Each structure stands twice: as C-alpha cells, then as structure tokens.
Amino acid sequence: QSEVALDKSLGGEFESREKVVREGEEISEVRPMQGQAPYIVNTFLTYLNDDNGWEGTLSYNVQGKSLAIVGIGLNPDVYTSPFHNLSLKISKSLGENNRMRFSVSADNMLYSQKNKVYLSYGAEDQIAESYIPYSSYGLSFSYQLY
C-alpha cells in the first residue's frame, strides 16, 4: 500500500478537491500512489520431461485496481480495473539430440476486458475506456544446428 500526500499549497490538489466537495464527502490529505496496485498475482505451473521432450507452462496474472489518472477539480480520478490473463505454451522436442522443437502457445485465453473507470464520490462508476485485447495464438518450429 503506497500513498501520496496531497499538495496543500494555493491551487494545489487538495484545494482543487475541496472546491468541488459533495455533501457528506470528506477530502483526505492523502491518495493512493498513481499506478500502485494493492496486489499482484503471478502464478505458473510448469511441466518438464527431458526423457520424452515435452514441456508446458500455464501462467495466470492479475493486478488489482490502481489509480491511472489523478483527477483535479470537477474531473474525477480514473482507475484501471483488474485484468485477468491466462496463457499456455506447450513444446515438444524431437530428433537427434532433441534439436527440433515444435511449440504452440495461447495468450489472453480468458478474453478478459481492460477497463478504466471514473470513480467519484456518490456517483455511479462510469467507463472511461474499455477494450478487449485480442487473444493471440502461436505455432513455432526451431532447429538447433549444434
């Protein structure tokens, strides 16, 4: 957890937030550090068998909600929503001394959506930006000369 003290000088961030405070809202003297997620999860499950040449990796990644754009005045803060990514890569080595390798891979298998959301006291969250990155798939072949 990281936070930043609001600038309290004349015309600073604290004053700009105080000028547009809503009924019941309290302005804090600190805010989350921009880009700092409260959690990050990276997990990997790997299989490797040198005897038969098979190798595989399944990975999952997610990062918690983080402040993307610091709001000022009437413009609210914008936060990134968690994005869940699941990837898979499977490889098979063949031939003399396992010099040939075939691989297949897939990224963003969950077809997860990336969102940035306006967050403002007493208001319903509004989408600022939203898109779904394409899932990508790959097939590769390599040959080691020596």
PDB file of C-alpha atoms in Angstrom:
ATOM      1  CA  GLN A   1       0.000   0.000   0.000  1.00  0.00           C
ATOM      2  CA  SER A   2       1.521   3.295  -1.076  1.00  0.00           C
ATOM      3  CA  GLU A   3       0.075   6.760  -0.729  1.00  0.00           C
ATOM      4  CA  VAL A   4       0.950  10.322  -1.632  1.00  0.00           C
ATOM      5  CA  ALA A   5       0.244  13.447   0.423  1.00  0.00           C
ATOM      6  CA  LEU A   6      -1.926  15.923  -1.466  1.00  0.00           C
ATOM      7  CA  ASP A   7      -0.313  19.253  -2.312  1.00  0.00           C
ATOM      8  CA  LYS A   8      -1.846  21.761   0.113  1.00  0.00           C
ATOM      9  CA  SER A   9      -0.393  24.885  -1.479  1.00  0.00           C
ATOM     10  CA  LEU A  10      -2.644  27.503  -3.065  1.00  0.00           C
ATOM     11  CA  GLY A  11      -4.099  25.998  -6.234  1.00  0.00           C
ATOM     12  CA  GLY A  12      -2.805  22.535  -5.286  1.00  0.00           C
ATOM     13  CA  GLU A  13      -4.515  19.174  -5.483  1.00  0.00           C
ATOM     14  CA  PHE A  14      -6.103  19.382  -2.009  1.00  0.00           C
ATOM     15  CA  GLU A  15      -7.647  22.809  -2.704  1.00  0.00           C
ATOM     16  CA  SER A  16      -8.984  21.719  -6.109  1.00  0.00           C
ATOM     17  CA  ARG A  17     -10.726  18.761  -4.461  1.00  0.00           C
ATOM     18  CA  GLU A  18     -12.069  20.907  -1.594  1.00  0.00           C
ATOM     19  CA  LYS A  19     -13.681  23.363  -4.014  1.00  0.00           C
ATOM     20  CA  VAL A  20     -15.926  20.677  -5.501  1.00  0.00           C
ATOM     21  CA  VAL A  21     -16.593  18.571  -2.382  1.00  0.00           C
ATOM     22  CA  ARG A  22     -20.032  16.947  -2.311  1.00  0.00           C
ATOM     23  CA  GLU A  23     -22.379  16.790   0.651  1.00  0.00           C
ATOM     24  CA  GLY A  24     -21.193  14.038   3.003  1.00  0.00           C
ATOM     25  CA  GLU A  25     -17.820  13.671   1.250  1.00  0.00           C
ATOM     26  CA  GLU A  26     -14.599  14.053   3.218  1.00  0.00           C
ATOM     27  CA  ILE A  27     -11.410  15.041   1.443  1.00  0.00           C
ATOM     28  CA  SER A  28      -8.436  13.022   2.606  1.00  0.00           C
ATOM     29  CA  GLU A  29      -4.993  14.567   2.849  1.00  0.00           C
ATOM     30  CA  VAL A  30      -3.564  11.531   1.042  1.00  0.00           C
ATOM     31  CA  ARG A  31      -4.449   9.485  -2.036  1.00  0.00           C
ATOM     32  CA  PRO A  32      -3.170   6.208  -3.485  1.00  0.00           C
ATOM     33  CA  MET A  33       0.082   6.411  -5.427  1.00  0.00           C
ATOM     34  CA  GLN A  34      -0.646   6.524  -9.149  1.00  0.00           C
ATOM     35  CA  GLY A  35      -0.056   3.142 -10.798  1.00  0.00           C
ATOM     36  CA  GLN A  36       0.364   1.274  -7.480  1.00  0.00           C
ATOM     37  CA  ALA A  37      -1.840  -1.820  -7.283  1.00  0.00           C
ATOM     38  CA  PRO A  38      -2.840  -3.180  -3.863  1.00  0.00           C
ATOM     39  CA  TYR A  39      -1.924  -6.680  -5.079  1.00  0.00           C
ATOM     40  CA  ILE A  40      -0.328  -8.542  -7.972  1.00  0.00           C
ATOM     41  CA  VAL A  41      -0.705 -12.271  -8.522  1.00  0.00           C
ATOM     42  CA  ASN A  42       1.613 -14.168 -10.871  1.00  0.00           C
ATOM     43  CA  THR A  43       1.318 -17.936 -10.870  1.00  0.00           C
ATOM     44  CA  PHE A  44       2.974 -20.535 -13.039  1.00  0.00           C
ATOM     45  CA  LEU A  45       2.510 -24.267 -13.401  1.00  0.00           C
ATOM     46  CA  THR A  46       5.299 -25.905 -15.399  1.00  0.00           C
ATOM     47  CA  TYR A  47       5.809 -29.451 -16.617  1.00  0.00           C
ATOM     48  CA  LEU A  48       9.193 -30.584 -17.963  1.00  0.00           C
ATOM     49  CA  ASN A  49      10.133 -34.105 -19.024  1.00  0.00           C
ATOM     50  CA  ASP A  50      13.593 -34.327 -20.633  1.00  0.00           C
ATOM     51  CA  ASP A  51      13.127 -38.048 -21.309  1.00  0.00           C
ATOM     52  CA  ASN A  52      10.238 -37.622 -23.749  1.00  0.00           C
ATOM     53  CA  GLY A  53      10.858 -33.984 -24.798  1.00  0.00           C
ATOM     54  CA  TRP A  54       7.592 -32.474 -23.514  1.00  0.00           C
ATOM     55  CA  GLU A  55       7.474 -29.096 -21.809  1.00  0.00           C
ATOM     56  CA  GLY A  56       4.475 -26.989 -20.838  1.00  0.00           C
ATOM     57  CA  THR A  57       3.724 -23.826 -18.904  1.00  0.00           C
ATOM     58  CA  LEU A  58       0.364 -22.476 -17.790  1.00  0.00           C
ATOM     59  CA  SER A  59       0.500 -18.964 -16.307  1.00  0.00           C
ATOM     60  CA  TYR A  60      -2.046 -16.660 -14.714  1.00  0.00           C
ATOM     61  CA  ASN A  61      -1.607 -12.959 -13.922  1.00  0.00           C
ATOM     62  CA  VAL A  62      -3.857 -10.334 -12.333  1.00  0.00           C
ATOM     63  CA  GLN A  63      -3.175  -6.902 -10.866  1.00  0.00           C
ATOM     64  CA  GLY A  64      -5.585  -5.135  -8.518  1.00  0.00           C
ATOM     65  CA  LYS A  65      -7.394  -1.854  -9.169  1.00  0.00           C
ATOM     66  CA  SER A  66      -4.945   1.046  -9.447  1.00  0.00           C
ATOM     67  CA  LEU A  67      -5.130   4.817  -9.916  1.00  0.00           C
ATOM     68  CA  ALA A  68      -4.403   5.530 -13.584  1.00  0.00           C
ATOM     69  CA  ILE A  69      -5.218   9.258 -13.862  1.00  0.00           C
ATOM     70  CA  VAL A  70      -5.341  11.680 -10.936  1.00  0.00           C
ATOM     71  CA  GLY A  71      -8.472  13.805 -11.138  1.00  0.00           C
ATOM     72  CA  ILE A  72      -8.420  17.531 -10.474  1.00  0.00           C
ATOM     73  CA  GLY A  73     -11.322  19.887  -9.840  1.00  0.00           C
ATOM     74  CA  LEU A  74     -14.520  18.507 -11.369  1.00  0.00           C
ATOM     75  CA  ASN A  75     -12.606  15.762 -13.208  1.00  0.00           C
ATOM     76  CA  PRO A  76     -12.765  12.533 -11.158  1.00  0.00           C
ATOM     77  CA  ASP A  77      -9.978  10.031 -10.639  1.00  0.00           C
ATOM     78  CA  VAL A  78      -9.686   7.250 -13.210  1.00  0.00           C
ATOM     79  CA  TYR A  79      -8.822   3.715 -12.070  1.00  0.00           C
ATOM     80  CA  THR A  80      -7.805   0.640 -14.022  1.00  0.00           C
ATOM     81  CA  SER A  81      -9.886  -2.426 -13.212  1.00  0.00           C
ATOM     82  CA  PRO A  82      -8.219  -5.798 -12.629  1.00  0.00           C
ATOM     83  CA  PHE A  83      -7.264  -7.622 -15.853  1.00  0.00           C
ATOM     84  CA  HIS A  84      -7.042 -11.419 -15.739  1.00  0.00           C
ATOM     85  CA  ASN A  85      -4.603 -13.066 -18.150  1.00  0.00           C
ATOM     86  CA  LEU A  86      -4.236 -16.802 -18.711  1.00  0.00           C
ATOM     87  CA  SER A  87      -1.506 -18.109 -21.038  1.00  0.00           C
ATOM     88  CA  LEU A  88      -0.357 -21.536 -22.150  1.00  0.00           C
ATOM     89  CA  LYS A  89       2.727 -22.786 -24.009  1.00  0.00           C
ATOM     90  CA  ILE A  90       3.403 -26.426 -24.904  1.00  0.00           C
ATOM     91  CA  SER A  91       6.588 -27.633 -26.613  1.00  0.00           C
ATOM     92  CA  LYS A  92       7.827 -30.970 -27.927  1.00  0.00           C
ATOM     93  CA  SER A  93      11.469 -31.679 -28.743  1.00  0.00           C
ATOM     94  CA  LEU A  94      12.271 -34.286 -31.406  1.00  0.00           C
ATOM     95  CA  GLY A  95      15.038 -35.769 -33.439  1.00  0.00           C
ATOM     96  CA  GLU A  96      18.709 -36.445 -32.809  1.00  0.00           C
ATOM     97  CA  ASN A  97      19.726 -34.799 -29.523  1.00  0.00           C
ATOM     98  CA  ASN A  98      16.294 -33.078 -29.429  1.00  0.00           C
ATOM     99  CA  ARG A  99      17.457 -30.466 -31.962  1.00  0.00           C
ATOM    100  CA  MET A 100      13.962 -29.885 -33.386  1.00  0.00           C
ATOM    101  CA  ARG A 101      11.298 -28.224 -31.321  1.00  0.00           C
ATOM    102  CA  PHE A 102       7.627 -27.589 -32.089  1.00  0.00           C
ATOM    103  CA  SER A 103       5.659 -25.203 -29.878  1.00  0.00           C
ATOM    104  CA  VAL A 104       2.091 -23.952 -29.611  1.00  0.00           C
ATOM    105  CA  SER A 105       1.074 -21.012 -27.446  1.00  0.00           C
ATOM    106  CA  ALA A 106      -2.000 -19.038 -26.463  1.00  0.00           C
ATOM    107  CA  ASP A 107      -2.236 -15.699 -24.628  1.00  0.00           C
ATOM    108  CA  ASN A 108      -5.287 -13.969 -23.077  1.00  0.00           C
ATOM    109  CA  MET A 109      -7.239 -17.212 -23.215  1.00  0.00           C
ATOM    110  CA  LEU A 110      -9.899 -15.721 -20.905  1.00  0.00           C
ATOM    111  CA  TYR A 111     -10.547 -12.935 -23.442  1.00  0.00           C
ATOM    112  CA  SER A 112     -10.576 -10.572 -20.471  1.00  0.00           C
ATOM    113  CA  GLN A 113     -11.619  -6.940 -20.875  1.00  0.00           C
ATOM    114  CA  LYS A 114      -9.385  -3.990 -19.931  1.00  0.00           C
ATOM    115  CA  ASN A 115     -11.318  -1.123 -18.331  1.00  0.00           C
ATOM    116  CA  LYS A 116     -10.539   2.319 -16.988  1.00  0.00           C
ATOM    117  CA  VAL A 117     -13.321   3.670 -14.779  1.00  0.00           C
ATOM    118  CA  TYR A 118     -14.188   7.150 -13.456  1.00  0.00           C
ATOM    119  CA  LEU A 119     -14.647   6.954  -9.671  1.00  0.00           C
ATOM    120  CA  SER A 120     -16.330   9.848  -7.928  1.00  0.00           C
ATOM    121  CA  TYR A 121     -17.971  10.167  -4.508  1.00  0.00           C
ATOM    122  CA  GLY A 122     -21.704   9.498  -4.575  1.00  0.00           C
ATOM    123  CA  ALA A 123     -21.769   8.776  -8.304  1.00  0.00           C
ATOM    124  CA  GLU A 124     -22.142   5.515 -10.183  1.00  0.00           C
ATOM    125  CA  ASP A 125     -18.879   4.302 -11.737  1.00  0.00           C
ATOM    126  CA  GLN A 126     -18.600   5.244 -15.401  1.00  0.00           C
ATOM    127  CA  ILE A 127     -16.419   3.581 -18.047  1.00  0.00           C
ATOM    128  CA  ALA A 128     -13.695   5.946 -19.288  1.00  0.00           C
ATOM    129  CA  GLU A 129     -12.040   3.450 -21.621  1.00  0.00           C
ATOM    130  CA  SER A 130     -12.752  -0.172 -22.425  1.00  0.00           C
ATOM    131  CA  TYR A 131     -11.352  -2.714 -24.834  1.00  0.00           C
ATOM    132  CA  ILE A 132     -10.701  -6.423 -25.132  1.00  0.00           C
ATOM    133  CA  PRO A 133      -7.165  -7.240 -26.226  1.00  0.00           C
ATOM    134  CA  TYR A 134      -7.135  -9.944 -28.837  1.00  0.00           C
ATOM    135  CA  SER A 135      -6.251 -13.413 -27.757  1.00  0.00           C
ATOM    136  CA  SER A 136      -3.097 -14.473 -29.562  1.00  0.00           C
ATOM    137  CA  TYR A 137      -2.100 -17.917 -30.678  1.00  0.00           C
ATOM    138  CA  GLY A 138       1.229 -19.083 -31.986  1.00  0.00           C
ATOM    139  CA  LEU A 139       2.840 -22.051 -33.655  1.00  0.00           C
ATOM    140  CA  SER A 140       6.594 -22.261 -33.971  1.00  0.00           C
ATOM    141  CA  PHE A 141       9.336 -24.579 -35.137  1.00  0.00           C
ATOM    142  CA  SER A 142      13.031 -24.316 -34.344  1.00  0.00           C
ATOM    143  CA  TYR A 143      16.106 -26.340 -35.210  1.00  0.00           C
ATOM    144  CA  GLN A 144      19.375 -26.153 -33.273  1.00  0.00           C
ATOM    145  CA  LEU A 145      22.396 -26.564 -35.558  1.00  0.00           C
ATOM    146  CA  TYR A 146      24.837 -27.724 -32.885  1.00  0.00           C
TER     147      TYR A 146
END
